CSV table of C-alpha atoms in Angstrom, one decimal:
chain,number,residue,atom,x,y,z
I,1,MET,CA,-2.6,7.5,21.9
I,2,ASP,CA,0.7,6.5,20.5
I,3,GLY,CA,1.7,8.4,17.7
I,4,ARG,CA,2.8,5.4,15.6
I,5,PHE,CA,-0.5,3.5,16.1
I,6,LEU,CA,-2.4,6.6,15.2
I,7,ARG,CA,-0.5,7.1,12.0
I,8,TRP,CA,-0.9,3.4,11.1
I,9,ALA,CA,-4.7,3.5,11.8
I,10,VAL,CA,-5.1,7.0,9.7
I,11,ALA,CA,-3.1,5.2,6.8
I,12,VAL,CA,-5.5,2.1,6.8
I,13,LEU,CA,-8.4,4.4,6.6
I,14,LEU,CA,-6.8,6.6,3.6
I,15,VAL,CA,-5.4,3.8,1.8
I,16,PRO,CA,-7.9,4.4,-1.1
I,17,LEU,CA,-6.5,7.8,-1.5
I,18,VAL,CA,-3.1,7.2,-1.9
I,19,THR,CA,-1.7,6.7,-5.3
I,20,ALA,CA,0.3,3.4,-4.5
I,21,CYS,CA,-2.9,1.8,-2.9
I,22,SER,CA,-4.6,-1.6,-4.2
I,23,ILE,CA,-8.2,-2.5,-4.2
I,24,GLY,CA,-10.0,-5.8,-4.8
I,25,PRO,CA,-12.2,-8.2,-6.7
I,26,VAL,CA,-15.0,-6.9,-8.9
I,27,ARG,CA,-18.4,-8.2,-7.8
I,28,ARG,CA,-20.1,-10.2,-10.5
I,29,PRO,CA,-23.0,-8.3,-12.0
I,30,PRO,CA,-26.4,-10.6,-11.7
I,31,PRO,CA,-26.7,-13.3,-12.5
I,32,ASP,CA,-23.2,-14.2,-12.4
I,33,ARG,CA,-22.6,-12.8,-8.9
I,34,THR,CA,-23.2,-14.7,-5.9
I,35,ALA,CA,-24.1,-13.3,-2.6
I,36,PRO,CA,-21.7,-12.6,0.1
I,37,SER,CA,-21.1,-15.3,2.8
I,38,PRO,CA,-22.1,-14.4,6.3
I,39,ASP,CA,-18.5,-14.1,7.9
I,40,PRO,CA,-19.3,-15.8,11.2
I,41,ALA,CA,-21.2,-18.7,9.7
I,42,THR,CA,-18.9,-19.8,6.9
I,43,THR,CA,-15.4,-18.8,7.7
I,44,ALA,CA,-12.7,-20.3,9.8
I,45,PRO,CA,-10.8,-18.5,12.6
I,46,ALA,CA,-7.9,-16.6,11.1
I,47,ALA,CA,-4.5,-18.2,11.3
I,48,SER,CA,-2.0,-16.8,14.0
I,49,PRO,CA,1.7,-16.6,13.2
I,50,THR,CA,3.7,-19.5,15.0
I,51,ALA,CA,7.1,-20.3,15.0
I,52,SER,CA,6.6,-23.2,12.3
I,53,ASP,CA,5.0,-20.8,10.0
I,54,VAL,CA,7.3,-17.7,10.3
I,55,GLU,CA,11.0,-17.2,10.2
I,56,ILE,CA,11.6,-14.6,13.1
I,57,ARG,CA,14.3,-12.0,12.7
I,58,HIS,CA,14.6,-10.7,16.0
I,59,VAL,CA,17.5,-8.0,16.3
I,60,ARG,CA,18.2,-5.6,19.3
I,61,VAL,CA,19.8,-2.5,18.7
I,62,ALA,CA,21.3,-0.1,21.4
I,63,VAL,CA,19.1,2.8,21.8
I,64,GLY,CA,17.9,2.2,25.5
I,65,ARG,CA,15.1,0.4,27.1
I,66,ARG,CA,13.0,3.7,27.7
I,67,TYR,CA,12.2,3.7,23.9
I,68,ASP,CA,8.9,2.6,22.6
I,69,PRO,CA,8.7,0.0,19.6
I,70,PRO,CA,9.8,1.6,16.5
I,71,TYR,CA,7.8,2.2,13.3
I,72,VAL,CA,9.2,-0.1,10.7
I,73,GLU,CA,8.7,0.4,6.8
I,74,PHE,CA,9.9,-1.6,4.0
I,75,VAL,CA,10.6,-0.9,0.5
I,76,THR,CA,11.4,-4.4,-0.6
I,77,ALA,CA,12.0,-7.8,1.0
I,78,GLU,CA,15.5,-6.5,1.5
I,79,ARG,CA,15.4,-2.6,2.2
I,80,GLY,CA,13.6,-1.1,4.9
I,81,TYR,CA,13.8,1.7,7.5
I,82,ALA,CA,12.8,2.0,11.2
I,83,GLN,CA,12.2,4.9,13.5
I,84,PHE,CA,12.5,5.0,17.1
I,85,SER,CA,10.4,8.4,18.1
I,86,GLY,CA,9.1,8.0,21.7
I,87,CYS,CA,9.8,7.1,25.3
I,88,SER,CA,7.1,6.2,27.7
I,89,GLY,CA,6.2,9.2,29.5
I,90,GLN,CA,9.1,11.3,28.0
I,91,ARG,CA,10.3,13.0,25.3
I,92,CYS,CA,13.3,11.3,23.7
I,93,PRO,CA,15.5,12.2,20.4
I,94,ALA,CA,14.3,10.1,17.4
I,95,LEU,CA,16.6,7.6,16.1
I,96,LEU,CA,16.8,6.2,12.7
I,97,TYR,CA,18.0,2.7,11.3
I,98,SER,CA,17.9,1.1,7.8
I,99,THR,CA,18.5,-2.4,6.7
I,100,THR,CA,19.5,-4.0,3.4
I,101,ASP,CA,19.4,-7.6,4.3
I,102,GLY,CA,15.4,-8.0,5.3
I,103,GLY,CA,16.0,-7.2,8.8
I,104,ARG,CA,18.6,-9.5,9.7
I,105,THR,CA,20.8,-6.6,10.6
I,106,TRP,CA,20.4,-2.7,11.2
I,107,GLN,CA,22.6,0.2,10.6
I,108,ARG,CA,22.1,3.6,12.4
I,109,LEU,CA,21.6,6.5,10.2
I,110,ARG,CA,22.0,10.1,11.2
I,111,HIS,CA,18.2,11.5,11.9
I,112,PRO,CA,18.0,14.7,10.3
I,113,HIS,CA,15.8,16.3,13.0
I,114,PRO,CA,15.7,14.1,16.2
I,115,VAL,CA,13.9,16.5,18.4
I,116,SER,CA,10.4,17.0,17.5
I,117,GLU,CA,6.8,16.2,18.7
I,118,ASN,CA,5.9,13.3,16.4
I,119,PRO,CA,8.1,12.8,13.6
I,120,GLN,CA,6.5,10.5,10.6
I,121,LEU,CA,8.4,8.3,8.5
I,122,SER,CA,7.4,7.4,4.9
I,123,VAL,CA,9.1,5.5,2.4
I,124,THR,CA,9.0,4.8,-1.5
I,125,PRO,CA,11.3,2.9,-3.8
I,126,GLY,CA,13.3,6.3,-4.8
I,127,ALA,CA,12.9,8.3,-1.6
I,128,LEU,CA,12.6,8.4,2.3
I,129,ALA,CA,11.0,11.1,4.1
I,130,ILE,CA,10.4,12.5,7.5
I,131,SER,CA,7.9,15.1,8.4
I,132,VAL,CA,8.6,16.8,11.7
I,133,GLY,CA,5.5,19.2,11.8
I,134,SER,CA,3.2,21.1,9.6
I,135,HIS,CA,4.5,21.4,6.4
I,136,ASP,CA,8.0,20.5,7.4
I,137,TRP,CA,9.7,17.9,5.5
I,138,TYR,CA,13.4,16.1,5.4
I,139,THR,CA,13.6,14.2,2.2
I,140,SER,CA,16.4,11.9,1.3
I,141,THR,CA,17.0,9.9,-2.2
I,142,ASP,CA,20.1,8.3,-1.2
I,143,GLY,CA,19.0,5.5,1.4
I,144,GLY,CA,19.2,8.0,4.2
I,145,LEU,CA,22.8,9.3,4.1
I,146,THR,CA,21.7,12.7,3.5
I,147,PHE,CA,18.6,14.8,3.8
I,148,ALA,CA,17.3,18.0,2.2
I,149,HIS,CA,15.0,20.1,4.2
I,150,ALA,CA,11.9,21.7,2.6
I,151,VAL,CA,8.9,23.8,4.2
I,152,GLY,CA,5.6,24.4,2.2
I,153,GLU,CA,2.0,23.0,2.2
I,154,ARG,CA,2.9,20.5,-0.4
I,155,ALA,CA,5.3,17.6,-0.1
I,156,PRO,CA,8.8,18.2,-1.5
I,157,ALA,CA,9.3,17.7,-5.2
I,158,ALA,CA,11.9,15.1,-4.7
I,159,TRP,CA,9.4,13.2,-2.7
I,160,GLN,CA,6.5,13.6,-5.1
I,161,ALA,CA,8.9,12.7,-8.3
I,162,ALA,CA,9.8,9.6,-6.5
I,163,GLN,CA,6.1,8.2,-6.3
I,164,GLY,CA,6.2,7.4,-10.2
I,165,ARG,CA,6.2,9.2,-13.6
I,166,PHE,CA,2.6,9.6,-13.8
I,167,GLN,CA,0.4,10.7,-11.1
I,168,LEU,CA,-2.6,12.4,-9.9
I,169,ASP,CA,-1.9,16.0,-8.6
I,170,GLU,CA,-4.2,16.0,-5.7
I,171,ALA,CA,-4.3,19.8,-5.7
I,172,THR,CA,-6.3,19.9,-9.0
I,173,GLY,CA,-7.5,16.5,-9.8
I,174,ARG,CA,-5.4,16.3,-13.2
I,175,ALA,CA,-3.1,13.8,-14.5
I,176,VAL,CA,0.5,14.9,-14.6
I,177,ARG,CA,4.0,13.7,-15.4
I,178,TRP,CA,7.3,14.2,-13.4
I,179,GLN,CA,10.5,14.7,-15.3
I,180,GLY,CA,13.1,15.0,-12.9
I,181,ARG,CA,11.6,17.2,-10.2
I,182,ARG,CA,9.2,19.3,-12.5
I,183,MET,CA,5.6,18.2,-12.8
I,184,THR,CA,3.5,19.1,-16.0
I,185,PRO,CA,0.0,18.3,-16.8
I,186,LEU,CA,-0.3,15.4,-19.5
I,187,PRO,CA,-1.0,16.7,-23.1
I,188,ALA,CA,-4.4,15.0,-23.1
I,189,GLN,CA,-6.5,14.3,-19.8
I,190,PRO,CA,-8.2,10.9,-19.4
I,191,PRO,CA,-11.7,10.9,-20.2
I,192,VAL,CA,-12.8,9.7,-16.7
I,193,PRO,CA,-15.3,11.8,-14.6
I,194,VAL,CA,-13.4,11.9,-11.3
I,195,LEU,CA,-9.8,10.6,-11.6
I,196,HIS,CA,-8.7,8.4,-8.9
I,197,GLY,CA,-5.4,7.2,-10.0
I,198,LEU,CA,-3.0,6.3,-12.6
I,199,VAL,CA,-0.6,3.4,-13.2
I,200,GLU,CA,1.8,2.6,-15.9
I,201,THR,CA,2.6,-1.0,-16.9
I,202,ARG,CA,3.7,-3.1,-19.6
I,203,GLY,CA,3.8,0.4,-21.9
I,204,LEU,CA,0.4,1.2,-21.1
I,205,LEU,CA,-0.8,4.1,-19.0
I,206,VAL,CA,-4.0,3.3,-17.1
I,207,ALA,CA,-6.2,5.8,-15.5
I,208,ALA,CA,-9.5,5.3,-13.5
I,209,GLY,CA,-12.0,7.0,-11.2
I,210,VAL,CA,-15.8,6.9,-10.6
I,211,GLY,CA,-18.8,8.9,-11.8
I,212,GLY,CA,-22.3,8.7,-10.2
I,213,GLY,CA,-21.2,5.4,-8.5
I,214,ARG,CA,-20.1,3.9,-11.8
I,215,PRO,CA,-16.5,2.7,-12.8
I,216,TYR,CA,-14.6,4.4,-15.5
I,217,ALA,CA,-11.3,3.6,-17.1
I,218,ALA,CA,-9.2,4.6,-20.0
I,219,VAL,CA,-5.8,3.7,-21.5
I,220,SER,CA,-2.9,5.5,-23.1
I,221,PRO,CA,-0.3,3.6,-25.5
I,222,ASP,CA,1.6,6.9,-25.8
I,223,GLY,CA,2.3,8.4,-22.3
I,224,GLY,CA,-0.7,10.4,-22.1
I,225,ARG,CA,-0.9,12.1,-25.7
I,226,SER,CA,-4.0,10.3,-26.6
I,227,TRP,CA,-6.7,8.3,-24.6
I,228,GLN,CA,-9.3,5.5,-25.3
I,229,ARG,CA,-12.2,5.1,-22.9
I,230,THR,CA,-12.2,1.2,-22.2
I,231,ALA,CA,-15.6,-0.2,-20.6
I,232,VAL,CA,-15.5,-1.4,-17.2
I,233,PRO,CA,-18.3,-3.9,-16.4
I,234,ALA,CA,-20.6,-2.4,-13.7
I,235,PRO,CA,-20.4,-4.7,-10.2
I,236,ASP,CA,-23.9,-5.1,-8.4
I,237,GLY,CA,-23.4,-1.8,-6.3
I,238,GLU,CA,-22.2,1.5,-6.3
I,239,VAL,CA,-18.4,2.2,-6.5
I,240,GLY,CA,-17.0,5.1,-4.2
I,241,MET,CA,-13.3,4.5,-4.8
I,242,LEU,CA,-11.5,3.0,-7.9
I,243,ARG,CA,-7.9,2.6,-8.1
I,244,PRO,CA,-5.6,0.9,-11.3
I,245,VAL,CA,-3.0,-1.2,-10.0
I,246,ALA,CA,-0.3,-3.4,-11.6
I,247,GLY,CA,0.1,-7.1,-10.6
I,248,PRO,CA,3.5,-8.3,-9.7
I,249,ASP,CA,3.5,-9.9,-13.3
I,250,GLY,CA,2.6,-6.3,-14.7
I,251,GLU,CA,-1.0,-7.2,-15.5
I,252,ALA,CA,-3.4,-4.0,-15.1
I,253,ARG,CA,-5.9,-4.3,-12.5
I,254,LEU,CA,-8.7,-2.3,-11.2
I,255,ILE,CA,-10.2,-2.4,-7.4
I,256,GLY,CA,-13.3,-0.7,-6.5
I,257,TRP,CA,-14.3,-0.1,-3.1
I,258,PRO,CA,-17.8,0.4,-2.3
I,259,SER,CA,-18.8,3.9,-0.4
I,260,ASP,CA,-19.0,1.7,2.7
I,261,ARG,CA,-15.1,1.4,2.9
I,262,THR,CA,-15.5,-1.6,5.2
I,263,ARG,CA,-17.2,-3.8,2.6
I,264,PHE,CA,-15.4,-6.2,0.1
I,265,PRO,CA,-14.3,-4.5,-3.1
I,266,ALA,CA,-14.9,-5.3,-6.6
I,267,LEU,CA,-11.9,-6.3,-9.0
I,268,TRP,CA,-11.1,-6.4,-12.5
I,269,ARG,CA,-8.3,-7.5,-15.0
I,270,TYR,CA,-7.3,-6.0,-18.1
I,271,LEU,CA,-6.9,-8.6,-20.9
I,272,GLY,CA,-7.5,-6.3,-23.8
I,273,ARG,CA,-10.6,-5.1,-22.3
I,274,TRP,CA,-11.8,-5.3,-18.5
I,275,LEU,CA,-13.0,-8.5,-17.1
I,276,PRO,CA,-14.6,-8.9,-13.8
I,277,VAL,CA,-12.9,-11.0,-11.5
I,278,PRO,CA,-15.9,-13.1,-9.9
I,279,ALA,CA,-15.3,-14.3,-6.1
I,280,GLU,CA,-18.1,-16.6,-5.2
I,281,GLY,CA,-18.2,-17.1,-1.4
I,282,TYR,CA,-16.4,-14.0,-0.4
I,283,PRO,CA,-16.9,-12.5,2.8
I,284,ALA,CA,-19.2,-9.3,3.4
I,285,ARG,CA,-16.2,-7.0,4.8
I,286,ALA,CA,-12.7,-6.5,3.8
I,287,LEU,CA,-10.0,-4.3,5.1
I,288,SER,CA,-7.2,-4.4,2.3
I,289,ALA,CA,-6.6,-5.8,-1.0
I,290,VAL,CA,-3.6,-6.6,-3.0
I,291,PRO,CA,-3.2,-8.1,-6.9
I,292,LEU,CA,-1.1,-11.4,-7.1
I,293,THR,CA,0.2,-13.3,-10.1
I,294,THR,CA,-2.2,-14.9,-12.7
I,295,GLY,CA,-5.0,-12.4,-11.9
I,296,ARG,CA,-5.3,-13.4,-8.4
I,297,PHE,CA,-5.9,-11.0,-5.6
I,298,ALA,CA,-5.3,-11.3,-1.8
I,299,VAL,CA,-7.7,-10.0,0.6
I,300,SER,CA,-7.6,-9.2,4.2
I,301,GLY,CA,-10.4,-8.5,6.6
I,302,PRO,CA,-12.3,-9.5,9.8
I,303,ALA,CA,-12.5,-13.0,8.2
I,304,GLY,CA,-8.9,-13.4,8.0
I,305,VAL,CA,-6.9,-13.3,4.6
I,306,GLY,CA,-8.2,-15.2,1.2
I,307,VAL,CA,-7.3,-15.5,-2.2
I,308,VAL,CA,-9.7,-14.6,-5.1
I,309,ALA,CA,-8.8,-17.1,-7.9
I,310,ASP,CA,-10.6,-19.3,-10.2
I,311,GLY,CA,-13.9,-17.5,-9.6
I,312,ARG,CA,-13.8,-18.3,-6.0
I,313,TYR,CA,-12.7,-16.7,-2.8
I,314,ASP,CA,-11.1,-19.2,-0.5
I,315,ARG,CA,-9.1,-18.6,2.7
I,316,LEU,CA,-5.4,-18.7,2.8
I,317,ASP,CA,-3.4,-20.5,5.7
I,318,TRP,CA,-1.2,-17.3,5.9
I,319,PRO,CA,0.0,-16.3,9.2
I,320,LEU,CA,-2.0,-13.1,9.7
I,321,GLY,CA,-5.0,-12.0,11.8
I,322,PRO,CA,-7.9,-10.1,10.9
I,323,GLU,CA,-6.3,-6.8,11.8
I,324,HIS,CA,-3.5,-7.2,9.2
I,325,HIS,CA,-3.4,-4.8,6.4
I,326,LEU,CA,-1.7,-5.8,3.1
I,327,THR,CA,0.5,-3.9,0.9
I,328,LEU,CA,2.3,-4.8,-2.4
I,329,LEU,CA,6.0,-3.8,-2.3
I,330,ASP,CA,7.7,-2.8,-5.2
I,331,ASP,CA,9.6,-6.1,-5.7
I,332,GLY,CA,6.5,-8.0,-5.3
I,333,THR,CA,6.7,-8.8,-1.7
I,334,VAL,CA,3.5,-8.9,0.4
I,335,LEU,CA,3.7,-6.8,3.5
I,336,GLY,CA,1.2,-7.5,6.4
I,337,ARG,CA,1.1,-4.6,9.0
I,338,ALA,CA,-1.0,-4.7,12.4
I,339,SER,CA,0.1,-1.9,14.7
I,340,ASP,CA,3.6,-2.2,15.4
I,341,GLU,CA,3.9,-5.9,13.8
I,342,VAL,CA,5.5,-6.2,10.3
I,343,LEU,CA,5.4,-9.7,8.3
I,344,LEU,CA,7.1,-10.0,4.8
I,345,ALA,CA,6.2,-12.8,2.1
I,346,SER,CA,7.6,-13.6,-1.0
I,347,GLY,CA,7.2,-16.4,-3.4
I,348,PRO,CA,4.1,-18.3,-5.0
I,349,VAL,CA,0.7,-17.9,-3.4
I,350,GLY,CA,0.8,-21.3,-2.3
I,351,SER,CA,4.2,-21.6,-0.8
I,352,ARG,CA,5.2,-17.9,0.6
I,353,GLN,CA,8.1,-17.7,2.7
I,354,TRP,CA,7.0,-15.4,5.7
I,355,VAL,CA,9.1,-13.4,7.7
I,356,ARG,CA,8.3,-11.7,10.9
I,357,VAL,CA,10.7,-8.5,11.7
I,358,VAL,CA,11.3,-7.6,15.3
I,359,LEU,CA,13.3,-4.8,16.1
I,360,GLU,CA,13.8,-4.0,19.9
I,361,PRO,CA,15.5,-1.5,22.1
I,362,THR,CA,18.0,-2.9,24.3
């Protein structure tokens, strides 16, 4: 199996475990909650990208036709990276490229370790990392101009610190703060049974997790020195994973995935208290969910892509298929990924401008 596809597939399955991941709409507790709609009977076929829907940014780079398609990641709508790391039936040196204009042009970067079995590219707004083996990392904090090498069971401090000031330490399960490249536990730990994540938005630190299948959340207005438990209305089923996320407008949200990760998630928004986000007519299954502005969510899955807004789930005419996984980038851009395909969208929900980035070897 191709290394990049395997990496993408594993990432999809582990999205709820990653600090930056998003989740979806709160299931309405009875009697406000309506039953899910059977997918085959009530949903139209998912839209497919067409030339009229999508701007194609097709660029060929001189890397040799023997190379497989690259693995492409974006940090914002403009900045992205691509790694060519495999050849058909051959072992070829990995090649690294970057773009600062949304994929219109690409610049070659020096790859820190071009010869390895299966180098993995990861990006975050403040850093770029390439792992070239078990516990073997190369990290850049200057856009790939220079890299620092580190070996260890944990990811390098430079990479971890770039994920945000407040994080969950996966080794201990505790809430921590990064100052420079130093991690310290928060003065007070959130009153949450099993912590799943933290997010800082609008001066408020939000922690969320699960206990006995029920959602729990707490907020801190002083950077984790003190916490207030905030009641989360229970959905009509158990929650297996609960993640706090920030919408593009800075509003705090919660996405609660059931224990069966293929089922439609529960969603909440914070308006001084946690309010369920109803989703009448929602499909039974989902793959990913991201917050949009004004309390809305976009959810992808076998039924295609839909928006949760005004108490309903409605199909979106986005140029994405049932296999596309959604990610919200740091600047509010929505990224849709399916295997080696990457599409970017920015703008209002009803009039997003879609771009398909195609980078090919010559």
